[in-house]
Every structure is written in C-alpha cells, then in structure tokens.
Short mmCIF file of C-alpha atoms in Angstrom, two decimals:
data_model
loop_
_atom_site.label_atom_id
_atom_site.label_comp_id
_atom_site.label_asym_id
_atom_site.label_seq_id
_atom_site.Cartn_x
_atom_site.Cartn_y
_atom_site.Cartn_z
CA MET A 1489 219.48 -4.55 115.74
CA CYS A 1490 219.58 -7.67 117.78
CA GLU A 1491 218.07 -8.38 121.20
CA GLU A 1492 219.30 -10.95 123.66
CA GLY A 1493 217.02 -12.84 126.05
CA ASN A 1494 217.78 -10.47 128.92
CA GLY A 1495 216.37 -7.43 127.07
CA THR A 1496 219.77 -5.98 126.12
CA SER A 1497 219.90 -4.67 122.54
CA TYR A 1498 222.89 -4.46 120.24
CA MET A 1499 223.68 -2.87 116.91
CA GLU A 1500 225.90 -5.15 114.84
CA VAL A 1501 228.19 -4.00 112.00
CA PHE A 1502 229.28 -6.26 109.13
CA ASP A 1503 231.58 -5.79 106.13
CA TYR A 1504 230.42 -6.32 102.54
CA GLU A 1505 231.27 -10.04 102.73
CA GLY A 1506 229.08 -10.53 105.82
CA ASN A 1507 231.92 -10.77 108.33
CA PRO A 1508 231.26 -9.20 111.76
CA ILE A 1509 233.24 -6.03 112.45
CA ALA A 1510 231.77 -4.58 115.65
CA ARG A 1511 228.93 -4.90 118.13
CA TYR A 1512 227.56 -1.89 120.05
CA ARG A 1513 225.24 -2.04 123.04
CA THR A 1514 222.45 0.53 122.71
CA ASP A 1515 220.21 1.77 125.50
CA PRO A 1516 217.64 2.93 124.62
CA VAL A 1517 217.25 1.28 121.24
CA PRO A 1518 217.21 3.82 118.38
CA VAL A 1519 214.31 3.26 115.99
CA LEU A 1520 215.79 5.60 113.39
CA PHE A 1521 219.52 6.22 113.11
CA ASP A 1522 222.28 7.60 110.90
CA VAL A 1523 226.00 6.88 111.02
CA ASP A 1524 228.44 9.81 111.03
CA GLU A 1525 231.66 8.14 109.86
CA ARG A 1526 233.76 11.32 109.97
CA ASN A 1527 232.95 12.03 113.64
CA ARG A 1528 232.73 8.30 114.52
CA CYS A 1529 229.28 8.35 116.08
CA ILE A 1530 225.69 7.27 115.51
CA TYR A 1531 222.80 9.70 115.87
CA GLY A 1532 219.43 8.18 116.58
CA TYR A 1533 215.84 8.65 117.70
CA SER A 1534 213.79 6.54 120.09
CA TYR A 1535 210.09 6.73 120.86
CA GLU A 1536 211.02 6.06 124.50
CA ARG A 1537 212.66 9.50 124.67
CA GLU A 1538 210.68 11.66 122.29
CA ASP A 1539 212.16 14.95 123.49
CA CYS A 1540 215.77 14.30 122.45
CA PHE A 1541 218.11 12.78 119.91
CA LEU A 1542 220.52 10.02 120.88
CA LYS A 1543 224.25 9.98 120.23
CA PHE A 1544 226.43 6.88 120.51
CA ASN A 1545 230.21 7.27 120.17
CA LEU A 1546 231.94 4.53 118.19
#
C-alpha cells in the first residue's frame, strides 16, 4: 500500500524483478486482503467498515 499526500491510497503490483505492473486506487484501504487471480479481483477487510468485506475488480 502506498498513500499520496492528498490521502488517496493505492495498491501497487510488481513482477518478480521489481518492475511495476499495475496500480489500483483503493477506498477504503483494506488492512487484510487476498488476491483471487482466477476471478481477477481482490477481497479485503477494513476496520473502517467492520460489517462487510470489500471486493475490488482488477
């Protein structure tokens, strides 16, 4: 996770050599997350929204 000065957070993806592949804006920021490569999404959890799970499509 990376946060810019304006409070916007991003999840950055790199290959095994450290080259950037993608950058995803996340709101709210997931504290815990798992990547579902087959369905091309990220499932996450945030303390800001304790009553639900988050899903970000890739």
